[in-house]
Amino acid sequence: MSIKFFIPSYTNEHLKRASYRFRATIPLKGMRDIDGVISDVNEATKDDIVVLAKKSSPSNVRYLKSKGIKCVYDICDNKWRKQIAPNWVEKVIQPHNEITNNVNAIVTTCESMRSLILENSNRDSIIINDPVEAVKVEPNLNFDGKIKIFNYGNSKHFNRVDWQTFCSKLDELGIDYEINCMLDRVKKFEDRYLHLDKLHMHDYNFNKQYTFMKECDIVFLPIIIRSPDEAIDIRSKSPNRIIDAIQSGKPVITNAGIESYNPFMPFAFFTTQNYENYARTLLNLINMKKEFIHNKIVEGQKYIEQNHSPEVIGKQWIELENKV
């Protein structure tokens, strides 16, 4: 049996959607020649296990089952939200539920997502971790002069952060800094933060993201939870951002809230959801012995190589042969 990742209209070019990279093209680097990506379910055969990604439809499942081809649904985030737009149920949840109910098996990213899937569908799922995407870089710490802080992710999480308060707390502590944030939909926030001359927002670009990562001193990944629904939503996130930051040789400041971040507590700088604490953690970090920070990051990179390399994750996907 071979593993075939179904990515609709796949063109073998670099994929902007992170989930397609983390849940298909990166694991394939550690898989076999017989495994691969298909852009149409018609390409699948009975010798394949087809992994259905985002943008898959119930008709894809019906076709595969009619041909006797096994298929699994890879669920990476929580679509069963309580506060939703009127058309969300019809356009998203109903087809999502139909796929979930009819595939041979379900795959997901972490234990919290597994619990959400079980709660909403009464089906168990197989956990396959996200792989690391970044190339490993030896930590090169330099906190002299202006501290360059980097934040990246989608606009939903950017929107939850009170950047004005965070900047004010850094200013109160006398820290010389600049913050670069990479996100989608920058224009949505331009008016709100135009007056913050130390905060710079950039539209998402894959190559620029790693340029900012290379040039920064600290990666800042705050986990902001403002409601029970947000707690459920964010708790189910994968750890790919913290993994890539550590692999890039950078110290990371974050806080508890995402269960999948917990294994990385020994390798990053965790605090509580509080802007004063974020700022003081940053101040403490730049005053720590560099050897301590360096060793912390290096140990994290060892953990990532052992648990999140494409070879390790690719093997987890191959093992679906014995589980489906």
PDB file of C-alpha atoms in Angstrom:
ATOM      1  CA  MET A   1       0.000   0.000   0.000  1.00  0.00           C
ATOM      2  CA  SER A   2       1.093   3.560  -0.646  1.00  0.00           C
ATOM      3  CA  ILE A   3       0.032   6.854   0.951  1.00  0.00           C
ATOM      4  CA  LYS A   4      -1.402   9.459  -1.418  1.00  0.00           C
ATOM      5  CA  PHE A   5      -2.149  12.956  -0.127  1.00  0.00           C
ATOM      6  CA  PHE A   6      -5.077  14.473  -2.005  1.00  0.00           C
ATOM      7  CA  ILE A   7      -4.532  18.201  -2.560  1.00  0.00           C
ATOM      8  CA  PRO A   8      -7.153  19.622  -4.946  1.00  0.00           C
ATOM      9  CA  SER A   9      -5.600  21.246  -8.040  1.00  0.00           C
ATOM     10  CA  TYR A  10      -2.062  20.560  -6.818  1.00  0.00           C
ATOM     11  CA  THR A  11       0.497  21.951  -9.269  1.00  0.00           C
ATOM     12  CA  ASN A  12       3.776  20.834  -7.652  1.00  0.00           C
ATOM     13  CA  GLU A  13       4.627  24.464  -6.909  1.00  0.00           C
ATOM     14  CA  HIS A  14       5.328  25.851  -3.458  1.00  0.00           C
ATOM     15  CA  LEU A  15       2.146  25.730  -1.408  1.00  0.00           C
ATOM     16  CA  LYS A  16       1.011  28.852   0.410  1.00  0.00           C
ATOM     17  CA  ARG A  17      -1.398  26.943   2.640  1.00  0.00           C
ATOM     18  CA  ALA A  18       0.658  25.804   5.622  1.00  0.00           C
ATOM     19  CA  SER A  19      -1.511  22.772   6.332  1.00  0.00           C
ATOM     20  CA  TYR A  20      -0.712  21.294   2.905  1.00  0.00           C
ATOM     21  CA  ARG A  21       2.993  21.647   3.610  1.00  0.00           C
ATOM     22  CA  PHE A  22       2.964  20.358   7.194  1.00  0.00           C
ATOM     23  CA  ARG A  23       0.459  17.601   6.460  1.00  0.00           C
ATOM     24  CA  ALA A  24       1.736  16.461   3.051  1.00  0.00           C
ATOM     25  CA  THR A  25       4.743  17.825   1.216  1.00  0.00           C
ATOM     26  CA  ILE A  26       7.145  18.034   4.187  1.00  0.00           C
ATOM     27  CA  PRO A  27       6.390  14.511   5.540  1.00  0.00           C
ATOM     28  CA  LEU A  28       6.892  13.186   2.006  1.00  0.00           C
ATOM     29  CA  LYS A  29      10.583  14.116   2.295  1.00  0.00           C
ATOM     30  CA  GLY A  30      10.868  11.230   4.744  1.00  0.00           C
ATOM     31  CA  MET A  31       8.605   8.783   2.925  1.00  0.00           C
ATOM     32  CA  ARG A  32       8.929   6.302   0.071  1.00  0.00           C
ATOM     33  CA  ASP A  33       8.984   6.793  -3.692  1.00  0.00           C
ATOM     34  CA  ILE A  34       5.594   5.072  -3.948  1.00  0.00           C
ATOM     35  CA  ASP A  35       3.994   7.738  -1.719  1.00  0.00           C
ATOM     36  CA  GLY A  36       3.044  11.131  -3.101  1.00  0.00           C
ATOM     37  CA  VAL A  37       0.477  13.810  -3.860  1.00  0.00           C
ATOM     38  CA  ILE A  38      -2.520  13.509  -6.169  1.00  0.00           C
ATOM     39  CA  SER A  39      -4.531  16.461  -7.456  1.00  0.00           C
ATOM     40  CA  ASP A  40      -7.625  14.445  -8.380  1.00  0.00           C
ATOM     41  CA  VAL A  41      -9.169  11.431  -6.634  1.00  0.00           C
ATOM     42  CA  ASN A  42      -9.422   9.752 -10.061  1.00  0.00           C
ATOM     43  CA  GLU A  43      -5.652   9.227  -9.823  1.00  0.00           C
ATOM     44  CA  ALA A  44      -6.033   6.898  -6.810  1.00  0.00           C
ATOM     45  CA  THR A  45      -5.984   3.103  -7.037  1.00  0.00           C
ATOM     46  CA  LYS A  46      -6.902   0.259  -4.693  1.00  0.00           C
ATOM     47  CA  ASP A  47      -3.233   0.067  -3.730  1.00  0.00           C
ATOM     48  CA  ASP A  48      -3.455   3.541  -2.146  1.00  0.00           C
ATOM     49  CA  ILE A  49      -4.620   4.980   1.134  1.00  0.00           C
ATOM     50  CA  VAL A  50      -5.843   8.465   0.254  1.00  0.00           C
ATOM     51  CA  VAL A  51      -5.417  11.249   2.809  1.00  0.00           C
ATOM     52  CA  LEU A  52      -8.115  13.888   2.372  1.00  0.00           C
ATOM     53  CA  ALA A  53      -6.925  17.380   3.284  1.00  0.00           C
ATOM     54  CA  LYS A  54      -8.683  20.746   3.543  1.00  0.00           C
ATOM     55  CA  LYS A  55     -10.966  21.593   0.598  1.00  0.00           C
ATOM     56  CA  SER A  56     -11.900  17.929   0.159  1.00  0.00           C
ATOM     57  CA  SER A  57     -15.593  17.249  -0.393  1.00  0.00           C
ATOM     58  CA  PRO A  58     -18.110  14.506   0.434  1.00  0.00           C
ATOM     59  CA  SER A  59     -18.177  13.621  -3.277  1.00  0.00           C
ATOM     60  CA  ASN A  60     -14.477  12.730  -3.037  1.00  0.00           C
ATOM     61  CA  VAL A  61     -15.272  10.249  -0.263  1.00  0.00           C
ATOM     62  CA  ARG A  62     -18.199   8.776  -2.185  1.00  0.00           C
ATOM     63  CA  TYR A  63     -16.033   8.257  -5.274  1.00  0.00           C
ATOM     64  CA  LEU A  64     -13.193   6.602  -3.359  1.00  0.00           C
ATOM     65  CA  LYS A  65     -15.533   4.262  -1.492  1.00  0.00           C
ATOM     66  CA  SER A  66     -17.324   3.318  -4.709  1.00  0.00           C
ATOM     67  CA  LYS A  67     -13.947   2.192  -6.085  1.00  0.00           C
ATOM     68  CA  GLY A  68     -13.022   0.280  -2.930  1.00  0.00           C
ATOM     69  CA  ILE A  69     -10.193   2.702  -2.099  1.00  0.00           C
ATOM     70  CA  LYS A  70      -9.429   3.383   1.550  1.00  0.00           C
ATOM     71  CA  CYS A  71      -9.448   7.030   2.633  1.00  0.00           C
ATOM     72  CA  VAL A  72      -8.662   8.939   5.815  1.00  0.00           C
ATOM     73  CA  TYR A  73      -9.624  12.489   6.735  1.00  0.00           C
ATOM     74  CA  ASP A  74      -6.892  14.717   8.153  1.00  0.00           C
ATOM     75  CA  ILE A  75      -8.544  17.206  10.547  1.00  0.00           C
ATOM     76  CA  CYS A  76      -6.121  19.957  11.548  1.00  0.00           C
ATOM     77  CA  ASP A  77      -8.374  22.515  13.233  1.00  0.00           C
ATOM     78  CA  ASN A  78     -11.701  22.915  14.993  1.00  0.00           C
ATOM     79  CA  LYS A  79     -14.623  23.582  12.660  1.00  0.00           C
ATOM     80  CA  TRP A  80     -17.257  22.787  15.284  1.00  0.00           C
ATOM     81  CA  ARG A  81     -17.508  26.329  16.623  1.00  0.00           C
ATOM     82  CA  LYS A  82     -20.471  27.624  18.596  1.00  0.00           C
ATOM     83  CA  GLN A  83     -20.365  31.214  17.364  1.00  0.00           C
ATOM     84  CA  ILE A  84     -20.532  30.967  13.602  1.00  0.00           C
ATOM     85  CA  ALA A  85     -21.856  32.831  10.579  1.00  0.00           C
ATOM     86  CA  PRO A  86     -25.335  31.776   9.359  1.00  0.00           C
ATOM     87  CA  ASN A  87     -23.980  30.033   6.264  1.00  0.00           C
ATOM     88  CA  TRP A  88     -21.107  28.285   8.108  1.00  0.00           C
ATOM     89  CA  VAL A  89     -23.229  25.247   9.013  1.00  0.00           C
ATOM     90  CA  GLU A  90     -24.358  24.604   5.456  1.00  0.00           C
ATOM     91  CA  LYS A  91     -21.105  25.436   3.700  1.00  0.00           C
ATOM     92  CA  VAL A  92     -18.591  24.022   6.184  1.00  0.00           C
ATOM     93  CA  ILE A  93     -19.940  21.961   9.074  1.00  0.00           C
ATOM     94  CA  GLN A  94     -22.401  19.777   7.164  1.00  0.00           C
ATOM     95  CA  PRO A  95     -19.901  18.591   4.521  1.00  0.00           C
ATOM     96  CA  HIS A  96     -17.227  18.340   7.227  1.00  0.00           C
ATOM     97  CA  ASN A  97     -19.491  16.040   9.239  1.00  0.00           C
ATOM     98  CA  GLU A  98     -20.362  13.951   6.189  1.00  0.00           C
ATOM     99  CA  ILE A  99     -16.694  13.361   5.423  1.00  0.00           C
ATOM    100  CA  THR A 100     -15.926  12.640   9.099  1.00  0.00           C
ATOM    101  CA  ASN A 101     -18.708  10.054   9.324  1.00  0.00           C
ATOM    102  CA  ASN A 102     -17.869   8.151   6.151  1.00  0.00           C
ATOM    103  CA  VAL A 103     -14.091   7.868   5.832  1.00  0.00           C
ATOM    104  CA  ASN A 104     -12.257   4.720   6.904  1.00  0.00           C
ATOM    105  CA  ALA A 105     -10.298   6.583   9.578  1.00  0.00           C
ATOM    106  CA  ILE A 106      -9.507  10.042  10.903  1.00  0.00           C
ATOM    107  CA  VAL A 107      -6.064  11.544  11.431  1.00  0.00           C
ATOM    108  CA  THR A 108      -5.295  14.625  13.496  1.00  0.00           C
ATOM    109  CA  THR A 109      -2.427  16.666  14.942  1.00  0.00           C
ATOM    110  CA  CYS A 110      -2.564  16.382  18.733  1.00  0.00           C
ATOM    111  CA  GLU A 111      -4.395  14.990  21.753  1.00  0.00           C
ATOM    112  CA  SER A 112      -6.632  18.043  22.216  1.00  0.00           C
ATOM    113  CA  MET A 113      -7.838  17.778  18.613  1.00  0.00           C
ATOM    114  CA  ARG A 114      -8.431  14.082  19.135  1.00  0.00           C
ATOM    115  CA  SER A 115     -10.680  14.917  22.096  1.00  0.00           C
ATOM    116  CA  LEU A 116     -12.607  17.533  20.086  1.00  0.00           C
ATOM    117  CA  ILE A 117     -13.169  15.093  17.243  1.00  0.00           C
ATOM    118  CA  LEU A 118     -14.384  12.388  19.608  1.00  0.00           C
ATOM    119  CA  GLU A 119     -16.727  14.830  21.347  1.00  0.00           C
ATOM    120  CA  ASN A 120     -18.275  16.090  18.105  1.00  0.00           C
ATOM    121  CA  SER A 121     -18.326  12.959  15.953  1.00  0.00           C
ATOM    122  CA  ASN A 122     -18.079  10.036  18.386  1.00  0.00           C
ATOM    123  CA  ARG A 123     -15.108   8.767  16.354  1.00  0.00           C
ATOM    124  CA  ASP A 124     -11.580   8.164  17.533  1.00  0.00           C
ATOM    125  CA  SER A 125      -8.632   9.438  15.524  1.00  0.00           C
ATOM    126  CA  ILE A 126      -4.960   8.684  14.913  1.00  0.00           C
ATOM    127  CA  ILE A 127      -2.465  11.342  16.001  1.00  0.00           C
ATOM    128  CA  ILE A 128       0.307  12.204  13.549  1.00  0.00           C
ATOM    129  CA  ASN A 129       2.518  15.088  14.619  1.00  0.00           C
ATOM    130  CA  ASP A 130       3.486  18.074  12.499  1.00  0.00           C
ATOM    131  CA  PRO A 131       7.033  18.001  11.087  1.00  0.00           C
ATOM    132  CA  VAL A 132       9.609  20.753  11.330  1.00  0.00           C
ATOM    133  CA  GLU A 133       9.898  22.933   8.231  1.00  0.00           C
ATOM    134  CA  ALA A 134      12.792  25.241   9.127  1.00  0.00           C
ATOM    135  CA  VAL A 135      16.426  24.342   8.546  1.00  0.00           C
ATOM    136  CA  LYS A 136      18.348  23.916  11.799  1.00  0.00           C
ATOM    137  CA  VAL A 137      20.458  26.954  12.658  1.00  0.00           C
ATOM    138  CA  GLU A 138      23.032  27.163  15.441  1.00  0.00           C
ATOM    139  CA  PRO A 139      21.882  29.800  17.983  1.00  0.00           C
ATOM    140  CA  ASN A 140      23.800  33.056  17.596  1.00  0.00           C
ATOM    141  CA  LEU A 141      22.663  35.298  20.428  1.00  0.00           C
ATOM    142  CA  ASN A 142      23.326  39.009  20.457  1.00  0.00           C
ATOM    143  CA  PHE A 143      21.244  41.306  22.636  1.00  0.00           C
ATOM    144  CA  ASP A 144      23.443  44.388  22.269  1.00  0.00           C
ATOM    145  CA  GLY A 145      21.624  47.406  20.877  1.00  0.00           C
ATOM    146  CA  LYS A 146      18.087  47.337  19.546  1.00  0.00           C
ATOM    147  CA  ILE A 147      16.210  44.076  20.227  1.00  0.00           C
ATOM    148  CA  LYS A 148      14.462  42.741  17.119  1.00  0.00           C
ATOM    149  CA  ILE A 149      11.258  40.893  18.004  1.00  0.00           C
ATOM    150  CA  PHE A 150       9.446  38.730  15.454  1.00  0.00           C
ATOM    151  CA  ASN A 151       5.842  37.521  15.564  1.00  0.00           C
ATOM    152  CA  TYR A 152       4.149  35.486  12.852  1.00  0.00           C
ATOM    153  CA  GLY A 153       0.861  33.686  12.319  1.00  0.00           C
ATOM    154  CA  ASN A 154      -2.582  34.415  10.979  1.00  0.00           C
ATOM    155  CA  SER A 155      -4.494  37.645  11.482  1.00  0.00           C
ATOM    156  CA  LYS A 156      -6.978  36.011  13.852  1.00  0.00           C
ATOM    157  CA  HIS A 157      -4.279  35.543  16.488  1.00  0.00           C
ATOM    158  CA  PHE A 158      -2.631  38.886  15.714  1.00  0.00           C
ATOM    159  CA  ASN A 159      -5.981  40.574  16.340  1.00  0.00           C
ATOM    160  CA  ARG A 160      -6.233  39.122  19.843  1.00  0.00           C
ATOM    161  CA  VAL A 161      -2.998  40.758  20.982  1.00  0.00           C
ATOM    162  CA  ASP A 162      -3.131  44.286  22.413  1.00  0.00           C
ATOM    163  CA  TRP A 163       0.044  45.457  20.726  1.00  0.00           C
ATOM    164  CA  GLN A 164      -0.253  48.985  22.083  1.00  0.00           C
ATOM    165  CA  THR A 165      -0.224  47.734  25.668  1.00  0.00           C
ATOM    166  CA  PHE A 166       2.675  45.392  24.975  1.00  0.00           C
ATOM    167  CA  CYS A 167       4.710  48.205  23.411  1.00  0.00           C
ATOM    168  CA  SER A 168       3.880  50.474  26.368  1.00  0.00           C
ATOM    169  CA  LYS A 169       5.175  47.850  28.817  1.00  0.00           C
ATOM    170  CA  LEU A 170       8.416  47.488  26.855  1.00  0.00           C
ATOM    171  CA  ASP A 171       8.802  51.269  26.811  1.00  0.00           C
ATOM    172  CA  GLU A 172       8.249  51.475  30.580  1.00  0.00           C
ATOM    173  CA  LEU A 173      11.112  49.029  31.106  1.00  0.00           C
ATOM    174  CA  GLY A 174      13.428  51.096  28.921  1.00  0.00           C
ATOM    175  CA  ILE A 175      13.918  48.394  26.304  1.00  0.00           C
ATOM    176  CA  ASP A 176      15.158  49.506  22.894  1.00  0.00           C
ATOM    177  CA  TYR A 177      13.214  47.367  20.426  1.00  0.00           C
ATOM    178  CA  GLU A 178      11.394  46.956  17.157  1.00  0.00           C
ATOM    179  CA  ILE A 179       8.664  44.435  16.377  1.00  0.00           C
ATOM    180  CA  ASN A 180       8.081  42.845  12.982  1.00  0.00           C
ATOM    181  CA  CYS A 181       4.809  40.960  12.557  1.00  0.00           C
ATOM    182  CA  MET A 182       3.994  38.786   9.559  1.00  0.00           C
ATOM    183  CA  LEU A 183       0.340  37.989   8.957  1.00  0.00           C
ATOM    184  CA  ASP A 184      -2.400  37.906   6.363  1.00  0.00           C
ATOM    185  CA  ARG A 185      -4.713  40.929   5.878  1.00  0.00           C
ATOM    186  CA  VAL A 186      -2.328  43.646   7.034  1.00  0.00           C
ATOM    187  CA  LYS A 187      -4.569  46.410   5.668  1.00  0.00           C
ATOM    188  CA  LYS A 188      -7.225  45.474   8.216  1.00  0.00           C
ATOM    189  CA  PHE A 189      -4.945  46.677  11.032  1.00  0.00           C
ATOM    190  CA  GLU A 190      -3.088  49.600   9.482  1.00  0.00           C
ATOM    191  CA  ASP A 191      -5.281  52.338  10.949  1.00  0.00           C
ATOM    192  CA  ARG A 192      -5.289  50.741  14.388  1.00  0.00           C
ATOM    193  CA  TYR A 193      -1.520  50.606  14.751  1.00  0.00           C
ATOM    194  CA  LEU A 194      -0.327  53.366  12.436  1.00  0.00           C
ATOM    195  CA  HIS A 195       0.805  55.441  15.440  1.00  0.00           C
ATOM    196  CA  LEU A 196       3.109  52.689  16.786  1.00  0.00           C
ATOM    197  CA  ASP A 197       6.405  53.522  15.091  1.00  0.00           C
ATOM    198  CA  LYS A 198       8.185  50.493  16.568  1.00  0.00           C
ATOM    199  CA  LEU A 199       5.615  47.986  15.265  1.00  0.00           C
ATOM    200  CA  HIS A 200       5.897  46.962  11.610  1.00  0.00           C
ATOM    201  CA  MET A 201       3.332  44.720   9.909  1.00  0.00           C
ATOM    202  CA  HIS A 202       4.126  42.685   6.791  1.00  0.00           C
ATOM    203  CA  ASP A 203       1.909  40.670   4.469  1.00  0.00           C
ATOM    204  CA  TYR A 204       2.678  36.960   4.567  1.00  0.00           C
ATOM    205  CA  ASN A 205       5.480  35.825   2.294  1.00  0.00           C
ATOM    206  CA  PHE A 206       7.177  32.478   2.806  1.00  0.00           C
ATOM    207  CA  ASN A 207      10.706  33.624   1.998  1.00  0.00           C
ATOM    208  CA  LYS A 208      10.394  36.903   3.885  1.00  0.00           C
ATOM    209  CA  GLN A 209       9.160  35.014   6.938  1.00  0.00           C
ATOM    210  CA  TYR A 210      12.444  33.149   7.202  1.00  0.00           C
ATOM    211  CA  THR A 211      14.395  36.324   6.476  1.00  0.00           C
ATOM    212  CA  PHE A 212      12.739  38.020   9.444  1.00  0.00           C
ATOM    213  CA  MET A 213      13.328  34.873  11.488  1.00  0.00           C
ATOM    214  CA  LYS A 214      17.024  34.942  10.627  1.00  0.00           C
ATOM    215  CA  GLU A 215      17.392  38.632  11.455  1.00  0.00           C
ATOM    216  CA  CYS A 216      15.410  38.705  14.705  1.00  0.00           C
ATOM    217  CA  ASP A 217      16.739  38.282  18.250  1.00  0.00           C
ATOM    218  CA  ILE A 218      13.592  36.894  19.887  1.00  0.00           C
ATOM    219  CA  VAL A 219      10.423  35.223  18.614  1.00  0.00           C
ATOM    220  CA  PHE A 220       7.285  36.338  20.468  1.00  0.00           C
ATOM    221  CA  LEU A 221       4.292  33.967  20.290  1.00  0.00           C
ATOM    222  CA  PRO A 222       1.665  35.163  22.789  1.00  0.00           C
ATOM    223  CA  ILE A 223      -1.341  32.908  23.358  1.00  0.00           C
ATOM    224  CA  ILE A 224      -4.306  35.207  24.010  1.00  0.00           C
ATOM    225  CA  ILE A 225      -7.576  33.677  25.197  1.00  0.00           C
ATOM    226  CA  ARG A 226     -10.542  35.983  25.742  1.00  0.00           C
ATOM    227  CA  SER A 227     -13.490  33.579  25.860  1.00  0.00           C
ATOM    228  CA  PRO A 228     -14.349  29.885  26.386  1.00  0.00           C
ATOM    229  CA  ASP A 229     -14.792  29.420  22.630  1.00  0.00           C
ATOM    230  CA  GLU A 230     -11.352  30.883  21.966  1.00  0.00           C
ATOM    231  CA  ALA A 231      -9.901  28.564  24.610  1.00  0.00           C
ATOM    232  CA  ILE A 232     -11.304  25.539  22.780  1.00  0.00           C
ATOM    233  CA  ASP A 233     -10.162  26.865  19.421  1.00  0.00           C
ATOM    234  CA  ILE A 234      -6.611  27.738  20.402  1.00  0.00           C
ATOM    235  CA  ARG A 235      -6.097  24.695  22.620  1.00  0.00           C
ATOM    236  CA  SER A 236      -6.303  22.533  19.518  1.00  0.00           C
ATOM    237  CA  LYS A 237      -3.542  24.286  17.568  1.00  0.00           C
ATOM    238  CA  SER A 238      -0.454  22.422  16.429  1.00  0.00           C
ATOM    239  CA  PRO A 239       3.035  23.460  17.609  1.00  0.00           C
ATOM    240  CA  ASN A 240       4.506  24.232  14.184  1.00  0.00           C
ATOM    241  CA  ARG A 241       5.314  27.893  14.963  1.00  0.00           C
ATOM    242  CA  ILE A 242       7.264  27.165  18.150  1.00  0.00           C
ATOM    243  CA  ILE A 243       8.974  24.196  16.463  1.00  0.00           C
ATOM    244  CA  ASP A 244      10.197  26.290  13.537  1.00  0.00           C
ATOM    245  CA  ALA A 245      11.358  29.140  15.796  1.00  0.00           C
ATOM    246  CA  ILE A 246      13.456  26.840  17.998  1.00  0.00           C
ATOM    247  CA  GLN A 247      14.830  24.998  14.963  1.00  0.00           C
ATOM    248  CA  SER A 248      15.835  28.406  13.571  1.00  0.00           C
ATOM    249  CA  GLY A 249      18.000  28.924  16.656  1.00  0.00           C
ATOM    250  CA  LYS A 250      15.820  31.581  18.290  1.00  0.00           C
ATOM    251  CA  PRO A 251      14.695  32.022  21.908  1.00  0.00           C
ATOM    252  CA  VAL A 252      10.896  31.938  22.101  1.00  0.00           C
ATOM    253  CA  ILE A 253       8.642  33.789  24.543  1.00  0.00           C
ATOM    254  CA  THR A 254       5.135  32.361  24.828  1.00  0.00           C
ATOM    255  CA  ASN A 255       2.610  31.271  27.441  1.00  0.00           C
ATOM    256  CA  ALA A 256       0.490  28.275  28.313  1.00  0.00           C
ATOM    257  CA  GLY A 257      -2.764  27.717  26.448  1.00  0.00           C
ATOM    258  CA  ILE A 258      -1.908  25.383  23.581  1.00  0.00           C
ATOM    259  CA  GLU A 259      -1.592  21.814  24.828  1.00  0.00           C
ATOM    260  CA  SER A 260       0.739  20.848  22.003  1.00  0.00           C
ATOM    261  CA  TYR A 261       3.223  23.499  23.240  1.00  0.00           C
ATOM    262  CA  ASN A 262       3.666  21.709  26.576  1.00  0.00           C
ATOM    263  CA  PRO A 263       6.531  19.407  25.462  1.00  0.00           C
ATOM    264  CA  PHE A 264       8.498  22.536  24.520  1.00  0.00           C
ATOM    265  CA  MET A 265       8.365  24.152  27.955  1.00  0.00           C
ATOM    266  CA  PRO A 266      11.979  23.131  28.738  1.00  0.00           C
ATOM    267  CA  PHE A 267      13.178  24.736  25.500  1.00  0.00           C
ATOM    268  CA  ALA A 268      11.350  28.103  25.470  1.00  0.00           C
ATOM    269  CA  PHE A 269      10.491  30.912  27.884  1.00  0.00           C
ATOM    270  CA  PHE A 270       6.948  30.484  29.163  1.00  0.00           C
ATOM    271  CA  THR A 271       5.060  33.081  31.179  1.00  0.00           C
ATOM    272  CA  THR A 272       1.404  33.900  31.847  1.00  0.00           C
ATOM    273  CA  GLN A 273      -1.072  35.782  29.643  1.00  0.00           C
ATOM    274  CA  ASN A 274      -0.197  39.252  30.901  1.00  0.00           C
ATOM    275  CA  TYR A 275       1.521  42.092  29.039  1.00  0.00           C
ATOM    276  CA  GLU A 276       3.583  43.112  32.055  1.00  0.00           C
ATOM    277  CA  ASN A 277       4.829  39.534  32.337  1.00  0.00           C
ATOM    278  CA  TYR A 278       5.588  39.337  28.611  1.00  0.00           C
ATOM    279  CA  ALA A 279       7.723  42.485  28.835  1.00  0.00           C
ATOM    280  CA  ARG A 280       9.525  41.426  32.022  1.00  0.00           C
ATOM    281  CA  THR A 281      10.193  37.963  30.604  1.00  0.00           C
ATOM    282  CA  LEU A 282      11.802  39.624  27.598  1.00  0.00           C
ATOM    283  CA  LEU A 283      13.889  41.901  29.838  1.00  0.00           C
ATOM    284  CA  ASN A 284      14.995  38.936  31.955  1.00  0.00           C
ATOM    285  CA  LEU A 285      15.820  36.956  28.826  1.00  0.00           C
ATOM    286  CA  ILE A 286      18.165  39.542  27.336  1.00  0.00           C
ATOM    287  CA  ASN A 287      19.969  39.779  30.700  1.00  0.00           C
ATOM    288  CA  MET A 288      20.455  36.023  31.104  1.00  0.00           C
ATOM    289  CA  LYS A 289      23.726  34.243  30.485  1.00  0.00           C
ATOM    290  CA  LYS A 290      23.911  33.478  26.791  1.00  0.00           C
ATOM    291  CA  GLU A 291      25.275  29.998  27.479  1.00  0.00           C
ATOM    292  CA  PHE A 292      22.089  29.099  29.370  1.00  0.00           C
ATOM    293  CA  ILE A 293      19.852  30.320  26.522  1.00  0.00           C
ATOM    294  CA  HIS A 294      22.048  28.636  23.899  1.00  0.00           C
ATOM    295  CA  ASN A 295      21.899  25.275  25.660  1.00  0.00           C
ATOM    296  CA  LYS A 296      18.131  25.543  26.078  1.00  0.00           C
ATOM    297  CA  ILE A 297      17.636  26.071  22.350  1.00  0.00           C
ATOM    298  CA  VAL A 298      20.092  23.326  21.358  1.00  0.00           C
ATOM    299  CA  GLU A 299      18.300  20.812  23.588  1.00  0.00           C
ATOM    300  CA  GLY A 300      15.051  21.855  21.908  1.00  0.00           C
ATOM    301  CA  GLN A 301      16.567  21.224  18.498  1.00  0.00           C
ATOM    302  CA  LYS A 302      17.603  17.742  19.607  1.00  0.00           C
ATOM    303  CA  TYR A 303      14.035  17.072  20.754  1.00  0.00           C
ATOM    304  CA  ILE A 304      12.697  18.306  17.403  1.00  0.00           C
ATOM    305  CA  GLU A 305      15.076  16.046  15.438  1.00  0.00           C
ATOM    306  CA  GLN A 306      13.956  13.063  17.504  1.00  0.00           C
ATOM    307  CA  ASN A 307      10.225  13.777  17.328  1.00  0.00           C
ATOM    308  CA  HIS A 308       9.406  16.101  14.422  1.00  0.00           C
ATOM    309  CA  SER A 309      11.869  15.491  11.586  1.00  0.00           C
ATOM    310  CA  PRO A 310      10.329  14.642   8.170  1.00  0.00           C
ATOM    311  CA  GLU A 311      11.786  11.138   8.558  1.00  0.00           C
ATOM    312  CA  VAL A 312      10.075  10.567  11.928  1.00  0.00           C
ATOM    313  CA  ILE A 313       6.756  12.041  10.780  1.00  0.00           C
ATOM    314  CA  GLY A 314       6.943  10.315   7.411  1.00  0.00           C
ATOM    315  CA  LYS A 315       7.187   6.990   9.215  1.00  0.00           C
ATOM    316  CA  GLN A 316       4.049   7.834  11.196  1.00  0.00           C
ATOM    317  CA  TRP A 317       2.158   8.356   7.928  1.00  0.00           C
ATOM    318  CA  ILE A 318       3.504   5.121   6.444  1.00  0.00           C
ATOM    319  CA  GLU A 319       2.279   3.243   9.538  1.00  0.00           C
ATOM    320  CA  LEU A 320      -1.296   4.073   8.494  1.00  0.00           C
ATOM    321  CA  GLU A 321      -1.019   0.917   6.364  1.00  0.00           C
ATOM    322  CA  ASN A 322      -1.301  -1.121   9.554  1.00  0.00           C
ATOM    323  CA  LYS A 323      -4.017   1.011  11.167  1.00  0.00           C
ATOM    324  CA  VAL A 324      -6.631   1.565   8.451  1.00  0.00           C
TER     325      VAL A 324
END
